[in-house]
Coordinates of N, CA and C in Angstrom, one line a residue:
M1 N 204.3 55.2 145.8 CA 202.9 55.1 145.4 C 202.6 53.8 144.7
N2 N 203.5 53.3 143.9 CA 203.2 52.1 143.2 C 203.0 51.0 144.1
S3 N 203.7 50.9 145.2 CA 203.5 49.9 146.3 C 202.1 50.0 146.9
F4 N 201.7 51.2 147.2 CA 200.4 51.4 147.7 C 199.3 51.0 146.7
F5 N 199.4 51.4 145.5 CA 198.5 51.0 144.5 C 198.4 49.5 144.3
D6 N 199.6 48.9 144.3 CA 199.6 47.4 144.3 C 198.8 46.8 145.5
A7 N 199.1 47.3 146.6 CA 198.5 46.8 147.9 C 197.0 46.9 147.9
V8 N 196.4 48.0 147.4 CA 195.0 48.2 147.5 C 194.3 47.8 146.1
G9 N 195.1 47.8 145.1 CA 194.5 47.4 143.8 C 194.3 46.0 143.5
E10 N 195.2 45.1 144.1 CA 195.1 43.7 143.9 C 193.8 43.1 144.4
P11 N 193.4 43.5 145.7 CA 192.1 43.0 146.2 C 190.9 43.5 145.4
I12 N 191.0 44.7 144.8 CA 189.9 45.2 144.0 C 189.6 44.3 142.9
G13 N 190.6 44.0 142.1 CA 190.5 43.1 141.0 C 190.1 41.7 141.4
K14 N 190.7 41.2 142.5 CA 190.4 39.8 143.0 C 188.9 39.7 143.3
H15 N 188.3 40.7 143.8 CA 186.9 40.7 144.3 C 185.9 41.2 143.3
G16 N 186.3 41.4 142.0 CA 185.3 41.8 141.0 C 185.2 43.3 140.7
G17 N 186.0 44.1 141.3 CA 186.0 45.5 141.1 C 186.9 45.9 139.9
E18 N 186.8 47.1 139.6 CA 187.6 47.6 138.5 C 188.1 49.0 138.8
I19 N 189.4 49.2 138.7 CA 190.0 50.5 138.9 C 189.8 51.3 137.6
L20 N 189.1 52.4 137.8 CA 188.8 53.3 136.6 C 189.8 54.3 136.4
K21 N 190.4 54.9 137.5 CA 191.2 56.0 137.3 C 192.1 56.2 138.5
F22 N 193.4 56.6 138.2 CA 194.3 57.0 139.3 C 194.2 58.5 139.3
I23 N 194.0 59.0 140.5 CA 193.9 60.5 140.7 C 194.9 60.9 141.8
G24 N 196.0 61.4 141.3 CA 197.1 61.8 142.2 C 197.5 60.7 143.1
D25 N 197.4 60.8 144.4 CA 197.7 59.7 145.3 C 196.6 58.8 145.6
G26 N 195.5 58.9 144.9 CA 194.3 58.1 145.1 C 193.9 57.3 143.9
L27 N 192.8 56.6 144.0 CA 192.2 55.9 142.9 C 190.7 55.9 143.0
L28 N 190.1 55.6 141.9 CA 188.6 55.5 141.8 C 188.3 54.1 141.2
A29 N 187.6 53.4 142.0 CA 187.2 52.0 141.6 C 185.7 51.8 141.7
I30 N 185.2 50.9 140.9 CA 183.8 50.6 140.9 C 183.6 49.1 141.1
F31 N 182.5 48.7 141.7 CA 182.1 47.3 141.8 C 180.7 47.2 141.1
P32 N 180.6 46.8 139.9 CA 179.3 46.7 139.2 C 178.3 45.9 140.0
M33 N 177.1 46.5 140.0 CA 176.0 45.9 140.8 C 175.2 44.8 140.1
D34 N 175.8 44.2 139.1 CA 175.1 43.1 138.3 C 175.2 41.8 139.1
R35 N 175.9 41.8 140.2 CA 176.0 40.6 141.0 C 175.5 40.9 142.4
K36 N 174.7 40.0 143.0 CA 174.1 40.3 144.3 C 175.1 40.4 145.4
E37 N 176.3 39.8 145.2 CA 177.3 39.9 146.2 C 178.3 41.0 146.0
A38 N 178.0 41.9 145.1 CA 179.0 43.0 144.8 C 179.3 43.9 146.1
C39 N 178.3 44.2 146.9 CA 178.6 45.0 148.1 C 179.5 44.3 149.0
M40 N 179.3 43.0 149.3 CA 180.1 42.3 150.2 C 181.5 42.1 149.6
D41 N 181.6 41.9 148.3 CA 182.9 41.8 147.6 C 183.7 43.1 147.8
L42 N 183.0 44.2 147.7 CA 183.7 45.5 147.9 C 184.2 45.6 149.4
I43 N 183.5 45.2 150.3 CA 183.9 45.2 151.7 C 185.1 44.3 151.9
A44 N 185.1 43.1 151.3 CA 186.2 42.2 151.4 C 187.5 42.8 150.8
A45 N 187.3 43.5 149.6 CA 188.4 44.2 149.0 C 189.0 45.3 149.8
V46 N 188.1 46.1 150.5 CA 188.5 47.1 151.4 C 189.3 46.6 152.6
R47 N 188.8 45.5 153.2 CA 189.5 44.9 154.3 C 190.9 44.4 153.9
E48 N 191.0 43.7 152.8 CA 192.3 43.2 152.3 C 193.2 44.3 151.9
G49 N 192.7 45.3 151.2 CA 193.5 46.5 150.8 C 194.0 47.2 152.0
Y50 N 193.2 47.4 153.0 CA 193.6 48.1 154.3 C 194.7 47.3 155.0
Q51 N 194.5 46.0 155.1 CA 195.5 45.2 155.7 C 196.9 45.3 155.0
A52 N 196.8 45.2 153.6 CA 198.1 45.4 152.8 C 198.7 46.8 153.0
A53 N 197.8 47.8 152.9 CA 198.3 49.2 153.1 C 198.9 49.4 154.5
S54 N 198.3 48.8 155.5 CA 198.8 48.9 156.9 C 200.1 48.3 157.0
R55 N 200.4 47.3 156.3 CA 201.8 46.7 156.4 C 202.8 47.7 155.8
L56 N 202.4 48.5 154.8 CA 203.3 49.6 154.3 C 203.5 50.6 155.4
W57 N 202.5 50.9 156.2 CA 202.6 51.9 157.3 C 203.7 51.6 158.3
L58 N 203.9 50.3 158.5 CA 204.9 49.8 159.4 C 206.3 50.2 158.9
Q59 N 206.4 50.4 157.6 CA 207.7 50.8 157.0 C 207.8 52.3 156.8
D60 N 206.7 52.9 156.5 CA 206.6 54.3 156.1 C 205.4 55.0 156.7
D61 N 205.6 55.8 157.8 CA 204.4 56.3 158.4 C 203.7 57.5 157.6
H62 N 204.2 57.7 156.4 CA 203.5 58.7 155.6 C 202.4 58.2 154.8
V63 N 202.2 56.9 154.7 CA 201.1 56.3 154.0 C 199.9 56.3 154.8
R64 N 198.8 56.9 154.3 CA 197.5 56.9 155.0 C 196.4 56.4 154.0
F65 N 195.3 56.0 154.6 CA 194.3 55.3 153.9 C 193.0 56.1 154.2
G66 N 192.3 56.6 153.2 CA 191.0 57.2 153.4 C 190.1 56.8 152.3
L67 N 189.0 56.3 152.6 CA 188.1 55.7 151.6 C 186.7 56.1 151.8
G68 N 186.0 56.6 150.7 CA 184.6 56.9 150.8 C 183.8 55.9 149.9
I69 N 182.8 55.3 150.4 CA 182.0 54.3 149.7 C 180.5 54.8 149.6
H70 N 180.0 54.8 148.4 CA 178.6 55.2 148.2 C 178.1 54.3 147.1
L71 N 176.8 54.3 146.9 CA 176.1 53.5 145.9 C 175.3 54.3 145.0
G72 N 175.4 54.2 143.7 CA 174.6 54.9 142.8 C 175.1 54.8 141.4
A73 N 174.3 55.4 140.5 CA 174.6 55.3 139.1 C 175.7 56.4 138.7
V74 N 176.6 56.0 137.8 CA 177.6 56.9 137.3 C 177.7 56.8 135.8
N75 N 178.3 57.8 135.2 CA 178.6 57.8 133.8 C 180.1 57.9 133.7
Y76 N 180.7 57.1 132.8 CA 182.2 57.2 132.6 C 182.5 57.0 131.1
G77 N 183.6 57.6 130.8 CA 184.1 57.5 129.4 C 185.1 58.6 129.1
N78 N 185.4 58.8 127.9 CA 186.3 59.8 127.4 C 185.5 61.1 127.3
I79 N 185.9 62.1 128.0 CA 185.2 63.4 128.0 C 186.2 64.5 127.8
G80 N 185.8 65.5 127.0 CA 186.7 66.6 126.8 C 186.4 67.4 125.6
S81 N 187.4 68.1 125.0 CA 187.3 68.9 123.8 C 187.7 68.1 122.6
R82 N 187.6 68.7 121.4 CA 188.0 68.0 120.2 C 189.5 67.7 120.3
H83 N 190.3 68.5 121.0 CA 191.7 68.4 121.0 C 192.3 67.6 122.1
R84 N 191.5 67.4 123.2 CA 192.0 66.7 124.3 C 190.9 66.0 125.0
L85 N 191.0 64.6 125.1 CA 190.0 63.8 125.8 C 190.7 63.3 127.1
D86 N 189.9 63.0 128.1 CA 190.4 62.4 129.3 C 189.3 61.4 129.8
F87 N 189.8 60.3 130.2 CA 188.8 59.3 130.8 C 188.4 59.8 132.2
T88 N 187.1 59.9 132.4 CA 186.7 60.4 133.7 C 185.3 59.7 134.1
V89 N 184.9 60.0 135.3 CA 183.7 59.4 135.8 C 182.9 60.6 136.4
I90 N 181.6 60.7 136.1 CA 180.8 61.8 136.6 C 179.5 61.2 137.2
G91 N 178.9 62.0 138.1 CA 177.6 61.6 138.7 C 177.6 62.0 140.2
S92 N 176.4 62.1 140.7 CA 176.2 62.5 142.1 C 176.8 61.4 143.1
A93 N 176.8 60.1 142.6 CA 177.3 59.1 143.4 C 178.8 59.2 143.6
I94 N 179.5 59.7 142.6 CA 180.9 60.0 142.6 C 181.2 61.1 143.6
N95 N 180.4 62.2 143.5 CA 180.6 63.3 144.4 C 180.4 62.9 145.8
R96 N 179.4 62.1 146.1 CA 179.2 61.7 147.5 C 180.4 60.8 148.0
G97 N 180.9 59.9 147.2 CA 182.0 59.1 147.5 C 183.2 59.9 147.9
F98 N 183.5 60.9 147.0 CA 184.6 61.8 147.3 C 184.4 62.6 148.6
K99 N 183.2 63.1 148.8 CA 182.9 63.8 150.0 C 183.1 62.9 151.3
L100 N 182.7 61.7 151.2 CA 182.9 60.8 152.3 C 184.4 60.5 152.5
E101 N 185.2 60.4 151.4 CA 186.6 60.2 151.6 C 187.2 61.4 152.3
A102 N 186.8 62.6 151.9 CA 187.4 63.8 152.5 C 187.0 63.9 154.0
L103 N 185.8 63.3 154.4 CA 185.4 63.3 155.8 C 186.2 62.4 156.6
T104 N 186.9 61.4 156.0 CA 187.7 60.5 156.8 C 188.8 61.2 157.6
K105 N 189.3 62.3 157.1 CA 190.3 63.1 157.8 C 189.7 63.7 159.1
R106 N 188.6 64.3 158.9 CA 187.9 65.0 160.1 C 187.5 64.0 161.1
L107 N 186.9 62.9 160.7 CA 186.3 61.9 161.6 C 187.4 60.9 162.1
R108 N 188.6 60.9 161.4 CA 189.7 60.0 161.8 C 189.3 58.6 161.7
R109 N 188.6 58.2 160.6 CA 188.3 56.8 160.3 C 188.7 56.6 158.9
P110 N 189.3 55.4 158.6 CA 189.9 55.1 157.3 C 188.9 54.8 156.2
A111 N 187.7 54.3 156.6 CA 186.7 53.9 155.6 C 185.3 54.3 156.0
L112 N 184.7 55.2 155.3 CA 183.4 55.7 155.6 C 182.4 55.3 154.5
L113 N 181.2 54.9 154.9 CA 180.2 54.4 154.0 C 178.9 55.2 154.2
S114 N 178.2 55.4 153.1 CA 176.9 56.1 153.2 C 175.8 55.1 153.7
Q115 N 174.8 55.7 154.2 CA 173.7 54.8 154.7 C 173.1 54.0 153.5
E116 N 173.0 54.6 152.3 CA 172.5 53.9 151.2 C 173.3 52.6 150.9
F117 N 174.6 52.7 151.0 CA 175.4 51.5 150.8 C 175.2 50.5 151.9
V118 N 175.2 50.9 153.1 CA 175.1 50.0 154.3 C 173.8 49.3 154.2
D119 N 172.7 50.0 153.9 CA 171.4 49.4 153.8 C 171.3 48.4 152.7
T120 N 171.9 48.7 151.5 CA 171.9 47.8 150.4 C 172.7 46.6 150.7
A121 N 173.9 46.8 151.3 CA 174.8 45.7 151.6 C 174.3 44.8 152.7
G122 N 173.5 45.4 153.6 CA 173.1 44.7 154.8 C 174.3 44.4 155.8
C123 N 175.2 45.4 155.8 CA 176.4 45.2 156.6 C 176.4 46.0 157.9
H124 N 175.3 46.2 158.5 CA 175.2 47.1 159.7 C 176.1 46.5 160.8
A125 N 176.2 45.2 160.9 CA 177.0 44.6 162.0 C 178.5 44.9 161.8
Q126 N 178.9 45.2 160.6 CA 180.3 45.4 160.4 C 180.7 46.9 160.4
T127 N 179.7 47.7 160.8 CA 179.9 49.2 160.8 C 179.5 49.8 162.1
E128 N 179.9 51.1 162.2 CA 179.5 51.9 163.4 C 178.9 53.2 162.8
R129 N 177.7 53.4 163.3 CA 177.0 54.7 162.8 C 177.6 55.9 163.5
L130 N 178.0 56.9 162.6 CA 178.7 58.1 163.1 C 177.7 59.3 163.0
G131 N 176.5 59.1 162.6 CA 175.5 60.2 162.6 C 175.5 60.9 161.3
S132 N 174.7 62.0 161.3 CA 174.6 62.8 160.1 C 175.6 63.9 160.0
H133 N 176.2 64.1 158.9 CA 177.3 65.1 158.7 C 177.0 65.9 157.5
M134 N 177.2 67.2 157.6 CA 177.2 68.1 156.5 C 178.5 68.2 155.8
V135 N 178.5 68.2 154.5 CA 179.8 68.3 153.7 C 179.6 69.4 152.7
D136 N 180.7 70.0 152.3 CA 180.7 71.1 151.3 C 180.1 70.6 150.0
G137 N 179.2 71.4 149.4 CA 178.7 71.1 148.1 C 177.5 70.3 148.1
I138 N 177.0 69.8 149.2 CA 175.8 68.9 149.3 C 174.9 69.6 150.3
A139 N 173.7 69.9 149.8 CA 172.7 70.7 150.6 C 172.2 69.9 151.8
T140 N 172.1 68.6 151.7 CA 171.5 67.8 152.8 C 172.6 67.1 153.5
S141 N 172.4 66.7 154.8 CA 173.4 65.9 155.5 C 173.5 64.5 155.0
I142 N 174.6 63.9 155.2 CA 174.9 62.5 154.8 C 174.9 61.7 156.1
E143 N 174.2 60.6 156.1 CA 174.2 59.6 157.2 C 175.5 58.8 157.0
V144 N 176.4 58.8 157.9 CA 177.7 58.2 157.8 C 177.9 57.0 158.7
Y145 N 178.6 56.0 158.2 CA 179.0 54.8 158.9 C 180.4 54.6 158.7
A146 N 181.1 54.1 159.7 CA 182.5 53.7 159.6 C 182.6 52.2 159.5
L147 N 183.4 51.7 158.6 CA 183.6 50.3 158.5 C 184.6 49.9 159.6
R148 N 184.3 48.8 160.3 CA 185.3 48.3 161.3 C 186.4 47.6 160.7
L149 N 187.6 48.1 160.9 CA 188.9 47.6 160.3 C 189.9 47.4 161.4
E150 N 190.8 46.5 161.2 CA 191.9 46.2 162.2 C 193.2 46.4 161.5
S151 N 194.1 47.1 162.1 CA 195.4 47.3 161.6 C 196.3 46.2 162.0
P152 N 196.9 45.5 161.0 CA 197.7 44.3 161.4 C 199.0 44.6 162.2
G153 N 199.2 43.8 163.2 CA 200.4 44.0 164.0 C 200.3 45.1 165.1
S154 N 199.3 45.9 165.0 CA 199.2 47.0 165.9 C 198.2 46.8 167.0
G155 N 197.2 45.9 166.8 CA 196.2 45.7 167.7 C 195.2 46.8 167.7
V156 N 195.3 47.8 166.8 CA 194.4 48.9 166.7 C 193.3 48.6 165.8
T157 N 192.1 48.7 166.3 CA 190.9 48.5 165.5 C 190.2 49.9 165.3
F158 N 189.9 50.2 164.0 CA 189.2 51.4 163.7 C 187.7 51.0 163.5
G159 N 186.9 51.8 164.1 CA 185.4 51.6 164.0 C 185.0 51.0 165.3

């Protein structure tokens, strides 16, 4: 797991993102929107992280990559009881991101983006529209896009 986190974590920091939390075999990262290039920086980090993680796949076919990307306001900090605090992140944007990540398994695409992110980033040419999808816990459908990614050494392109 540490090799995977190194592979995907290094590009996050390099492109201005911040890992907020490790969650089991996954992580939660943000790219603050105080810079106009934040969305494209996130895409660059995803591409580099996917390339690095894919090289791990060549050694261990148990490593898989699923990523949900959404845009919105979040709250984060230490939350809990008087006796136990935990650093966490809350908000509907987080929920949608996690729902998109879960959808990667069903749609068999490694990186899914919401329409809100794609519109804000202006990255339509780098994505493929997959249509509207219903997900558990959200009353309305989510317009989903797949980021076009290439797996190194395999010639396999996703999206």
